[in-house]
XYZ file of N, CA and C in Angstrom:
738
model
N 26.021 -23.762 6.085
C 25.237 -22.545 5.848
C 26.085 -21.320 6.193
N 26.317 -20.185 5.367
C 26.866 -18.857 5.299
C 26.246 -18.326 6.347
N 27.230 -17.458 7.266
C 26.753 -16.559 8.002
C 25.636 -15.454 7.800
N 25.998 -14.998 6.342
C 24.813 -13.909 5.978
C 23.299 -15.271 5.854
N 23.940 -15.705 5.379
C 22.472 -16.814 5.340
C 21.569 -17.004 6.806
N 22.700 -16.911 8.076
C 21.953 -17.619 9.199
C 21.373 -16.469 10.153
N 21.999 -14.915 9.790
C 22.100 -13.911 9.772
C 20.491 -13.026 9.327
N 20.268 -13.713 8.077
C 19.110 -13.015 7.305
C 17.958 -13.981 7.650
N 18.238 -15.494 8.751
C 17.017 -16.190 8.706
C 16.803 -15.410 9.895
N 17.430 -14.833 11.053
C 17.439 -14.248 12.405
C 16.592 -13.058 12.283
N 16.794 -12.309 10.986
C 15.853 -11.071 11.075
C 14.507 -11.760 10.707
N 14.393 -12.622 9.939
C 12.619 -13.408 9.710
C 12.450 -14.092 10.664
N 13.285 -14.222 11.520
C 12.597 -14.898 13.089
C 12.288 -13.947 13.876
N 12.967 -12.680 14.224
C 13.197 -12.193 14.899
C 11.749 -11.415 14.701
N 11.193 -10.974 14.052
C 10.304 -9.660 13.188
C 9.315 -10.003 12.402
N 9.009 -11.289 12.517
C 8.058 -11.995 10.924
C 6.844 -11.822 11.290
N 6.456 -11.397 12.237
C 5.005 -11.411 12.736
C 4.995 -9.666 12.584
N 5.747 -9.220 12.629
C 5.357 -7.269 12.441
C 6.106 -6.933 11.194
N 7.386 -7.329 10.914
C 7.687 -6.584 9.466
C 7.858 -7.156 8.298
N 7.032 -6.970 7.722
C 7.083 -7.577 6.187
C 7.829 -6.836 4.897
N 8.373 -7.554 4.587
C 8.901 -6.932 3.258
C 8.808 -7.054 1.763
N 7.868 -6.210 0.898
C 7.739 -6.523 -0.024
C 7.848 -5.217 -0.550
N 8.151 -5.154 -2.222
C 8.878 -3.939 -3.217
C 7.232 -3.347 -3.332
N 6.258 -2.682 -2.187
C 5.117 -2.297 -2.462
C 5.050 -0.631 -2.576
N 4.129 0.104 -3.047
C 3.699 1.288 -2.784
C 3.312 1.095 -1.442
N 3.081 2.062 -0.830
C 2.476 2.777 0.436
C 1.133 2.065 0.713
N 0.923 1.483 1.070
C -0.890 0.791 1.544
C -1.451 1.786 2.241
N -2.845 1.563 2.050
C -3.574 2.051 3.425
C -3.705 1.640 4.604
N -4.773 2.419 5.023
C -4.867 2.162 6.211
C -3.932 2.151 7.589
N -3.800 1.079 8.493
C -2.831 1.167 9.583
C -1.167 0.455 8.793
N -1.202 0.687 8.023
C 0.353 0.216 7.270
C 1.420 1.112 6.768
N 2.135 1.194 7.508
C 3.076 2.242 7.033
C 4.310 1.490 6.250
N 4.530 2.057 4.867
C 6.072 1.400 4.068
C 6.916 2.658 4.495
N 8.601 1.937 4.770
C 9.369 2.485 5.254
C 10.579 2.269 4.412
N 11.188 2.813 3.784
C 12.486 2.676 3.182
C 13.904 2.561 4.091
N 14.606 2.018 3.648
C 15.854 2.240 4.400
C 17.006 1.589 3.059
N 18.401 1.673 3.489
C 19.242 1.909 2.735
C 19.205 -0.096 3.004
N 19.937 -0.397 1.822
C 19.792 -2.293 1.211
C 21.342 -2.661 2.157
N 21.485 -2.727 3.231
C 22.602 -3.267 3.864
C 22.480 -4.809 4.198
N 23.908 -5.353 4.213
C 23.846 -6.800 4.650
C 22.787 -7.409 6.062
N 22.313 -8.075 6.411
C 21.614 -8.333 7.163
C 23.013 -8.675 8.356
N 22.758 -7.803 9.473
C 23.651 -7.188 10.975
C 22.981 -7.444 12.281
N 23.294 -7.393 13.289
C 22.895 -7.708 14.602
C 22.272 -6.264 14.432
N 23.155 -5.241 14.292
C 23.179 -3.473 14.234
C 21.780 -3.379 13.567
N 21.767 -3.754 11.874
C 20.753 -3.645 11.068
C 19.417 -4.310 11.822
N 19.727 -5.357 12.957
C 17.975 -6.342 13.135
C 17.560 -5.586 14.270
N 18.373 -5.066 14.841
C 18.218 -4.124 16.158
C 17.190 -2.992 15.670
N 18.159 -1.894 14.785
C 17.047 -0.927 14.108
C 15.827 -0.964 13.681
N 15.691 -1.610 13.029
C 14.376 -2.446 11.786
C 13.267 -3.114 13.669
N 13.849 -3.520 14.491
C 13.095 -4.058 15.319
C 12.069 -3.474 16.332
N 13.529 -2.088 16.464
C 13.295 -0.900 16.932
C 11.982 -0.071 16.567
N 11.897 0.320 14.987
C 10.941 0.967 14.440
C 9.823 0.018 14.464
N 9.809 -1.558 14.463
C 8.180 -2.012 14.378
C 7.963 -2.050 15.395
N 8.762 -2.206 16.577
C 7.938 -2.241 17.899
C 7.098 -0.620 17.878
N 8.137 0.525 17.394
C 7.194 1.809 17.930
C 6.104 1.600 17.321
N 5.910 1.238 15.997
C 4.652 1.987 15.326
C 4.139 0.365 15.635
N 4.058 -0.603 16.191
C 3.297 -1.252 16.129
C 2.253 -1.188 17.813
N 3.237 -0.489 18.703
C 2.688 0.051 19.735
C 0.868 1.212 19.172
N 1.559 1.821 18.234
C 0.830 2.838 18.537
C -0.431 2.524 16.769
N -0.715 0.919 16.538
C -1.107 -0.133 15.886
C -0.850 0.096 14.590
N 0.473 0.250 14.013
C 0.872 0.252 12.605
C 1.443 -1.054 12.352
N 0.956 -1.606 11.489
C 1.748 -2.903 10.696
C 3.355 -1.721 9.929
N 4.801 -2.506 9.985
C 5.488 -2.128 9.273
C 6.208 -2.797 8.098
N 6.004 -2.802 6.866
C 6.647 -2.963 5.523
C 8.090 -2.080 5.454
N 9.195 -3.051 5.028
C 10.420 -2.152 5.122
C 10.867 -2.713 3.357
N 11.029 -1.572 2.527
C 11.694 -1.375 1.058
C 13.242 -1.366 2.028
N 13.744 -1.963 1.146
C 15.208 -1.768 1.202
C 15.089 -1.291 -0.297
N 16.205 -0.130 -0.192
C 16.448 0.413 -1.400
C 17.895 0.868 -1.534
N 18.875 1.049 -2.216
C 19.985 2.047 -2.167
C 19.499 3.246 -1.942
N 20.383 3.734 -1.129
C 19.962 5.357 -0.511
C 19.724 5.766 -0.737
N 19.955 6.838 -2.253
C 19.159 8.312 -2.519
C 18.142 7.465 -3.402
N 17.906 6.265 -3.878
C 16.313 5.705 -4.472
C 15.645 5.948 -2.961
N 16.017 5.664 -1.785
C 15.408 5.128 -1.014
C 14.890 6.664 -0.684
N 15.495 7.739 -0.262
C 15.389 9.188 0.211
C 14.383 9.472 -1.106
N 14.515 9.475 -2.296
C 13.587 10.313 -3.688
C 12.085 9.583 -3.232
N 11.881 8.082 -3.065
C 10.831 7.311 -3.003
C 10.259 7.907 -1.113
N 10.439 8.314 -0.641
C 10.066 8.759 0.637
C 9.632 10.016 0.599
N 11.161 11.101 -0.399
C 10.523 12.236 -0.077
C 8.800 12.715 -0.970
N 9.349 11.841 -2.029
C 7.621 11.758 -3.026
C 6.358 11.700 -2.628
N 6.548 10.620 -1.142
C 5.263 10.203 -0.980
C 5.043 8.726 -1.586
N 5.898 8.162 -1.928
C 5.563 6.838 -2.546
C 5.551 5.329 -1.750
N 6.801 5.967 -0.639
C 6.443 5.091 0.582
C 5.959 6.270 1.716
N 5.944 5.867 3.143
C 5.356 6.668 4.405
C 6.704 7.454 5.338
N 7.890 7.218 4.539
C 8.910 7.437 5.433
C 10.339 6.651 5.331
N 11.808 7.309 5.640
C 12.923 6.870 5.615
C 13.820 6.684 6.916
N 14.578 5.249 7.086
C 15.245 5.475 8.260
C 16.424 4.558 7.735
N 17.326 5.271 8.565
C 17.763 5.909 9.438
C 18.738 7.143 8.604
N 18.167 8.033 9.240
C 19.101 9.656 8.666
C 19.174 10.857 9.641
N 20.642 11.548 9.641
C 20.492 12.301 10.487
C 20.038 13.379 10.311
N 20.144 14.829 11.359
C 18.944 15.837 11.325
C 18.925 16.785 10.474
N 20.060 16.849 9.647
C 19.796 17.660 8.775
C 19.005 17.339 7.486
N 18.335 16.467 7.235
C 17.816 15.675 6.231
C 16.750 16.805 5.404
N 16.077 16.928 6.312
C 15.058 18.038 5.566
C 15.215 19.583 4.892
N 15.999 19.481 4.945
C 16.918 20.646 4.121
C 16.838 20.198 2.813
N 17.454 19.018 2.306
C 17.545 18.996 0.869
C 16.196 17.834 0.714
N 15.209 17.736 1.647
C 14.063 16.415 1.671
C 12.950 17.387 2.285
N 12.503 18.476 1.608
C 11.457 19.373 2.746
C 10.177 18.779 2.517
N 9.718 17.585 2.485
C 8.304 16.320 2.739
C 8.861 15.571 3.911
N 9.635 15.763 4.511
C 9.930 14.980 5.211
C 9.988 15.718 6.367
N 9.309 14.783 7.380
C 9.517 15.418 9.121
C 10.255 14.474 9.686
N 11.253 14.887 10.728
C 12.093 13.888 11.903
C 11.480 13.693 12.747
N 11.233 12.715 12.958
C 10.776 12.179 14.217
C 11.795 12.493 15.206
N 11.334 13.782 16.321
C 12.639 14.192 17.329
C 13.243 13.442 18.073
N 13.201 11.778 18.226
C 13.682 10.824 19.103
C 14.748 10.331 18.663
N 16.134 10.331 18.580
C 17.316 9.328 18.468
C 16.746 7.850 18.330
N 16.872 7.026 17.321
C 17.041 5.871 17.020
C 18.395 4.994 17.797
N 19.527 5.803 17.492
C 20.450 4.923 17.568
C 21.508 6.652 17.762
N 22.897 6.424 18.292
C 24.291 7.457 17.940
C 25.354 6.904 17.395
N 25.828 7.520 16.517
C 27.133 6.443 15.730
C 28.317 7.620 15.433
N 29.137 6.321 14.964
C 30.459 7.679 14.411
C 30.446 7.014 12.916
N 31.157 7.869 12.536
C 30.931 7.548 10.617
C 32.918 8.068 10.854
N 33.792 6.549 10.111
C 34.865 6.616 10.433
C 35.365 6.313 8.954
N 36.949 6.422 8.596
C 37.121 6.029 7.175
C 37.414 4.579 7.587
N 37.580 3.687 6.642
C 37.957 2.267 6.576
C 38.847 2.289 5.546
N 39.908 1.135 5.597
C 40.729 1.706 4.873
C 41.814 -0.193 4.881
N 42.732 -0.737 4.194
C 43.444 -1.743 4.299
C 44.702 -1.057 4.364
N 44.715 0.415 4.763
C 46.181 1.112 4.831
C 45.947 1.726 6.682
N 46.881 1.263 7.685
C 46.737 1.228 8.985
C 47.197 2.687 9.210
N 48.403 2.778 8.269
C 49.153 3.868 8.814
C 48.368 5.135 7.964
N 47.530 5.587 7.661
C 46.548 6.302 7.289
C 46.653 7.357 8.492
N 46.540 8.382 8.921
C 46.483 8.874 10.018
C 45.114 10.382 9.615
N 43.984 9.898 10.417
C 42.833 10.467 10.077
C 42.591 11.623 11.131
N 42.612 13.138 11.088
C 41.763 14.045 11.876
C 41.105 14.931 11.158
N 39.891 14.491 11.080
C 38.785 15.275 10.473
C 38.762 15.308 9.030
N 37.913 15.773 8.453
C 37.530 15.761 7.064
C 38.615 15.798 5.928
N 39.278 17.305 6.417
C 40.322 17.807 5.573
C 41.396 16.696 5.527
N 42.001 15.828 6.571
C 42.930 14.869 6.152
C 42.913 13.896 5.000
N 41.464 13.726 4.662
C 41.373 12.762 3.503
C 41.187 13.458 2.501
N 41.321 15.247 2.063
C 41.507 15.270 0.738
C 42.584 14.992 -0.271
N 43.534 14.523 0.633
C 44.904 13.981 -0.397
C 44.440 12.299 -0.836
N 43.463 11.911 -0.587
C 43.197 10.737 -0.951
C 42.409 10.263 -2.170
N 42.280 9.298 -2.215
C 41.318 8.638 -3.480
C 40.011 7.741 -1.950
N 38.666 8.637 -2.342
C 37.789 8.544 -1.318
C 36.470 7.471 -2.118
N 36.437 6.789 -1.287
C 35.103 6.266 -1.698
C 33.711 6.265 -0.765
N 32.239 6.349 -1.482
C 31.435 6.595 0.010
C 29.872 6.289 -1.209
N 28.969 5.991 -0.216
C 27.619 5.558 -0.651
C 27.342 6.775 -1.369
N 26.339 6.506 -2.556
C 25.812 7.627 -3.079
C 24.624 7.546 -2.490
N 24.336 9.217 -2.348
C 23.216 9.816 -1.485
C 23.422 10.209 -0.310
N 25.079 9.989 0.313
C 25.075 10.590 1.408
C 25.739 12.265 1.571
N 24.959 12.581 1.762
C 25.376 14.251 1.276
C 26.450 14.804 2.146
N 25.994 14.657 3.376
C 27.464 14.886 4.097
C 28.909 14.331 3.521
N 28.922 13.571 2.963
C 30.639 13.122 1.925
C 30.262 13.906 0.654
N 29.589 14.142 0.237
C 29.243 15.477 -0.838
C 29.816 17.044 -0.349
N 29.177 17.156 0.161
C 29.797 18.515 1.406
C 31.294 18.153 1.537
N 31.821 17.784 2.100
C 33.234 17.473 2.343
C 34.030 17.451 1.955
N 33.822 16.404 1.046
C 35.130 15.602 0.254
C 34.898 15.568 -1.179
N 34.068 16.681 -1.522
C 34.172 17.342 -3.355
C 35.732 17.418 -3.673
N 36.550 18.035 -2.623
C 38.056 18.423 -3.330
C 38.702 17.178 -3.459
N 38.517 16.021 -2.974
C 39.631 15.079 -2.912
C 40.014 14.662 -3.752
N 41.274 14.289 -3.540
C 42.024 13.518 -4.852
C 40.992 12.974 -5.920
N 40.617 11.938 -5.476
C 39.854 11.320 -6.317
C 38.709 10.875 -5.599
N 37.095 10.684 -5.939
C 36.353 10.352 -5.350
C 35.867 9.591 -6.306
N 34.937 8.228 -5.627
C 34.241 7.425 -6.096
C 32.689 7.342 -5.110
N 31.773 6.935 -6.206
C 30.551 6.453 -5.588
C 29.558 5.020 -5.715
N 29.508 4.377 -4.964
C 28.937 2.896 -5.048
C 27.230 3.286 -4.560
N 26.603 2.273 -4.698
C 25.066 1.891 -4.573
C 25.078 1.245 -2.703
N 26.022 0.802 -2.464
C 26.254 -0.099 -0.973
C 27.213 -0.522 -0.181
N 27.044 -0.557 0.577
C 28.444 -1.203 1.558
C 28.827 -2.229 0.994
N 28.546 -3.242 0.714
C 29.058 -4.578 0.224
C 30.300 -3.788 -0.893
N 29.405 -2.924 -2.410
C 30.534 -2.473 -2.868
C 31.142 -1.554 -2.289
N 31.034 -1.000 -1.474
C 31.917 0.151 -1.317
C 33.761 -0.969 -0.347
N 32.852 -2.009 0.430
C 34.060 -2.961 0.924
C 34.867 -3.436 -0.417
N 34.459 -3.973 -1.476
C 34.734 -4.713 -2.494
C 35.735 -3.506 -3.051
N 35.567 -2.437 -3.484
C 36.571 -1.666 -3.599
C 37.866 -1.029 -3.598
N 37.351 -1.152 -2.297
C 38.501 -0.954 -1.038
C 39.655 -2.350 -1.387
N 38.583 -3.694 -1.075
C 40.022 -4.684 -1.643
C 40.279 -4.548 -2.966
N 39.970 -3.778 -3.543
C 40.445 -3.946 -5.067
C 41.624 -2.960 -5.156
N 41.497 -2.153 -4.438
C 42.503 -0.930 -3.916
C 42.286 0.324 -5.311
N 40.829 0.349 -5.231
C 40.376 1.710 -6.257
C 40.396 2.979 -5.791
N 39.870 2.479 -3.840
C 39.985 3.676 -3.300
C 41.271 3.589 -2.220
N 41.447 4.550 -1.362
C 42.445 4.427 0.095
C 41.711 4.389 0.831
N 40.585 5.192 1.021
C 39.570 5.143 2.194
C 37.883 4.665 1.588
N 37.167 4.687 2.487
C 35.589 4.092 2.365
C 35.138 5.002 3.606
N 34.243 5.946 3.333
C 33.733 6.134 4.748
C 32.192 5.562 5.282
N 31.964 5.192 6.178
C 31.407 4.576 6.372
C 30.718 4.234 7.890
N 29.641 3.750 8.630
C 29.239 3.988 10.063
C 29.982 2.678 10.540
N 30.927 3.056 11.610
C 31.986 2.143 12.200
C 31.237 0.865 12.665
N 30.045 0.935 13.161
C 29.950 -0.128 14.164
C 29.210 -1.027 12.980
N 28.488 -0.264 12.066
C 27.872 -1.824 10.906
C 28.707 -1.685 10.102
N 30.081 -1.078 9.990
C 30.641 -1.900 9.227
C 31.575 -2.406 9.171
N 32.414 -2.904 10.581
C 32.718 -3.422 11.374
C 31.790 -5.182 11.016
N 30.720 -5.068 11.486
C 29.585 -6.110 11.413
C 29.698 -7.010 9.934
N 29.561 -5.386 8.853
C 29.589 -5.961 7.540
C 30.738 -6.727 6.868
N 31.959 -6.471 7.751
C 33.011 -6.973 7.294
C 33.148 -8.490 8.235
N 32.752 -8.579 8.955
C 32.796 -9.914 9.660
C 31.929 -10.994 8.412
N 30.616 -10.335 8.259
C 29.976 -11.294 7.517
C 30.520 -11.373 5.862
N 31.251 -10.713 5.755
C 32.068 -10.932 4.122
C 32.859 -11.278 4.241
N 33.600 -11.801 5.651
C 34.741 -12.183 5.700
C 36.060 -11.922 5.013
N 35.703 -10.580 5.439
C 37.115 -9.575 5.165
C 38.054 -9.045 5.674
N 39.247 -9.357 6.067
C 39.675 -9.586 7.269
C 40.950 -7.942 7.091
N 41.435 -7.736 6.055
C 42.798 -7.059 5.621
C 41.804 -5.462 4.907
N 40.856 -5.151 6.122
C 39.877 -3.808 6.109
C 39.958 -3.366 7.348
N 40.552 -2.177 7.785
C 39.730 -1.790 9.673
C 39.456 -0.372 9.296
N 38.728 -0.289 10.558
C 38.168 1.413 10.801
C 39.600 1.812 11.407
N 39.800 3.324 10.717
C 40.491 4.019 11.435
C 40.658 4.783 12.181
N 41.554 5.045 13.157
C 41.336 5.439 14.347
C 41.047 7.249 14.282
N 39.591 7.443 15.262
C 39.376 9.134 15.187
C 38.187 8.758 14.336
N 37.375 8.952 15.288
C 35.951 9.195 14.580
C 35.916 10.593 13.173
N 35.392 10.314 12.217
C 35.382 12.143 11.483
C 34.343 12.250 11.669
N 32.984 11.912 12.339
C 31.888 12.649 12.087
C 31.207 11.628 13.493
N 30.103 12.412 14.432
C 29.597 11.298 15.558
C 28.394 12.826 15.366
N 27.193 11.470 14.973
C 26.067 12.294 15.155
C 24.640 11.030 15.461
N 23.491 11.511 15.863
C 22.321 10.873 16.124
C 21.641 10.591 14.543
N 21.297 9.668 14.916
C 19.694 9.371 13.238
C 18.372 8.793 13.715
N 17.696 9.414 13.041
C 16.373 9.328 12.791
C 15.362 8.067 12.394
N 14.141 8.271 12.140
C 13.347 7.874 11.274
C 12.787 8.932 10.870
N 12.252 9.387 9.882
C 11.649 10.493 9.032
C 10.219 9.639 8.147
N 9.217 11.052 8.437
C 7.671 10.430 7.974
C 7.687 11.488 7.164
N 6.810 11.104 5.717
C 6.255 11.967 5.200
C 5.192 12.974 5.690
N 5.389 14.086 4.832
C 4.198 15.002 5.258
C 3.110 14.661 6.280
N 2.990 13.855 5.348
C 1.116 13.375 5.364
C 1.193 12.932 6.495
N 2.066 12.061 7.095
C 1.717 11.376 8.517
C 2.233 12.601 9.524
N 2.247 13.468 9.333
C 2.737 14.746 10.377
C 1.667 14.701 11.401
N 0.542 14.307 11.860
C -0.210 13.947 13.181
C 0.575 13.211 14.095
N 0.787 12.098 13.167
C 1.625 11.097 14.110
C 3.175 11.032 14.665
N 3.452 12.206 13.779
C 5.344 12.718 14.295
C 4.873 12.636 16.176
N 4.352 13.681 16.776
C 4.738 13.265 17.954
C 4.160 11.795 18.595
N 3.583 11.465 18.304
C 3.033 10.131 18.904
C 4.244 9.132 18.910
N 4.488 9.372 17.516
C 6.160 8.379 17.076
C 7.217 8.346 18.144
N 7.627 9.630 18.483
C 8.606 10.609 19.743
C 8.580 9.766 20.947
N 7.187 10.030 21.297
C 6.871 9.574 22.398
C 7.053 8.358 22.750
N 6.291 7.406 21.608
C 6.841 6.078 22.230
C 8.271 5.538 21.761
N 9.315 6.000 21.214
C 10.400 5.992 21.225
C 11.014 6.041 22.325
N 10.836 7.588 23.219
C 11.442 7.685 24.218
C 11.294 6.699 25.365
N 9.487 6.456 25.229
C 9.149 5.193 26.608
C 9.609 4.048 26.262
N 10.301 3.701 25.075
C 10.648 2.391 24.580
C 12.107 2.576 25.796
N 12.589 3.735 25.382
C 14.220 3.726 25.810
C 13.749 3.514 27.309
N 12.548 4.066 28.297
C 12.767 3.921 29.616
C 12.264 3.352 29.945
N 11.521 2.068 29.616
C 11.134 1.076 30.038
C 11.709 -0.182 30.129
N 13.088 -0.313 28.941
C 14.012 -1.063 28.815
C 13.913 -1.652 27.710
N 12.820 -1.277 26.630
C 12.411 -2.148 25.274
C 13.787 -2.132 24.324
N 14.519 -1.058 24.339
C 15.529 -1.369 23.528
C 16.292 -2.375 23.872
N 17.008 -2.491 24.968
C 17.936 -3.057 25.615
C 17.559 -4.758 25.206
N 15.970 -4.593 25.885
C 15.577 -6.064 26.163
C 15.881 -6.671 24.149
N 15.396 -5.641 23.052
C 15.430 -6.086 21.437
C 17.172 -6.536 21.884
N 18.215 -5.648 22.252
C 19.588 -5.387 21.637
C 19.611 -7.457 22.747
N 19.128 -7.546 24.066
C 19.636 -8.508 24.383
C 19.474 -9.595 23.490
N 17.826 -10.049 23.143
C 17.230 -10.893 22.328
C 17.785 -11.358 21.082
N 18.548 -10.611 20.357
C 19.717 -10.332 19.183
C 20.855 -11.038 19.506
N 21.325 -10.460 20.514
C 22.455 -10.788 21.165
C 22.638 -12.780 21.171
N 21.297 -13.068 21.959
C 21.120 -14.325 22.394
C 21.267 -15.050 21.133
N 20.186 -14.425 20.118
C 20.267 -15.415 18.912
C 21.203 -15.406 17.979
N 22.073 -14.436 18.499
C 23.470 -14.325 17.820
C 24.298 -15.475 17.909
N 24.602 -15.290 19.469
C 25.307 -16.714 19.932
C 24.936 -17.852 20.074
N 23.375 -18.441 19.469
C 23.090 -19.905 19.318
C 23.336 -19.931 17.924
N 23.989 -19.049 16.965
C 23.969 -19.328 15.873
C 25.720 -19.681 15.766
């Protein structure tokens, strides 16, 4: 059995009693659908996803998670068609104004280039406009940036945006270091690393539509008591464990 295989049975063990996943509209009632971007199934990825059903199931929401490619996933959220998008950072509602942040940090990451060229030498944005860049579509921050570069490309996902990279279409991939790091273990891709020098280290979200704007602070709140009571830690250990019996 494939790692992504033993990988994707861990998140239906891990979550099968609170998050369900099916390609639905928005339900009523206590059910909130949540979009997020279609990544390989990650220790990183079961952590998050575990994260958000414990909050809203605290405060008695059943959670449904759409995986979608990103900007489907951001258009179908900001509409109203599901209840909300995660994980995105704070500037989101600028070009998404249906959408509220939930003010609590999910998670902090660095977003680094990846690259099968070592000697690459990365500080800050501007170093990679002599390059041929590749990066998820919908992430606007590599929109902002890296319009001038040599050459830019745009994929639907990490899987392609790795696949690329070995094809040598692009020089760089940018991308969040620590899942994709993860993602490359489970594709078993070995002649890919992050390069050294974070270009970007910021916090992300979950984001609710309009409509649930009552419940933005309620969301906050038990986020934060999740972090001081030890609920994250205890999800990140539980992961951990079923990592290594696998």
């Amino acid at each position: 059995m494939s790692k992504t295989v033993v990988f994707r049975s861990m998140v239906t063990g891990l979550i099968s009693l609170t998050l369900l996943v099916f390609p639905t509209q928005a339900f009523a009632g206590n059910t909130l659908v949540l979009s997020t971007e279609k990544y390989t199934a990650t220790p990183h990825t079961m952590l998050m996803n575990a994260i958000i059903t414990e909050a809203l199931k605290r405060l008695g929401y059943k959670t449904v998670l759409r995986r979608l490619p990103s900007k489907r996933a951001l258009y179908e959220a900001n509409s109203g068609e599901v209840d909300g998008n995660f994980l995105r950072n704070s500037s989101l509602s600028h070009n998404y104004p249906n959408l509220i942040m939930v003010p609590e940090p999910i998670t902090h990451i660095s977003m680094v280039a990846f690259s099968k060229h070592e000697d690459i030498r990365v500080n800050g944005w501007n170093s990679l406009l002599p390059l041929r860049v590749v990066w998820i579509r919908g992430w606007q921050i590599c929109e902002n940036k890296l319009v001038n570069a040599r050459k830019i490309s745009r994929v639907n996902n990490v899987d392609q945006l790795f696949n690329f990279l070995e094809e040598d279409r692009a020089d760089v991939g940018i991308f969040i270091k620590e899942l994709g790091v993860e993602t490359l273990r489970e594709m078993r891709i070995k002649n890919i690393h992050p390069l050294l020098a974070p270009i970007y280290e910021y916090d992300l979200f979950l984001y609710l539509h309009k409509k649930h704007a009552k419940i933005v602070p309620q969301v906050a709140e038990t986020l934060h008591a999740m972090k001081e009571d030890g609920t994250f830690q205890a999800l990140r250990d539980r992961i951990q464990r079923q990592q290594s019996d696998h």
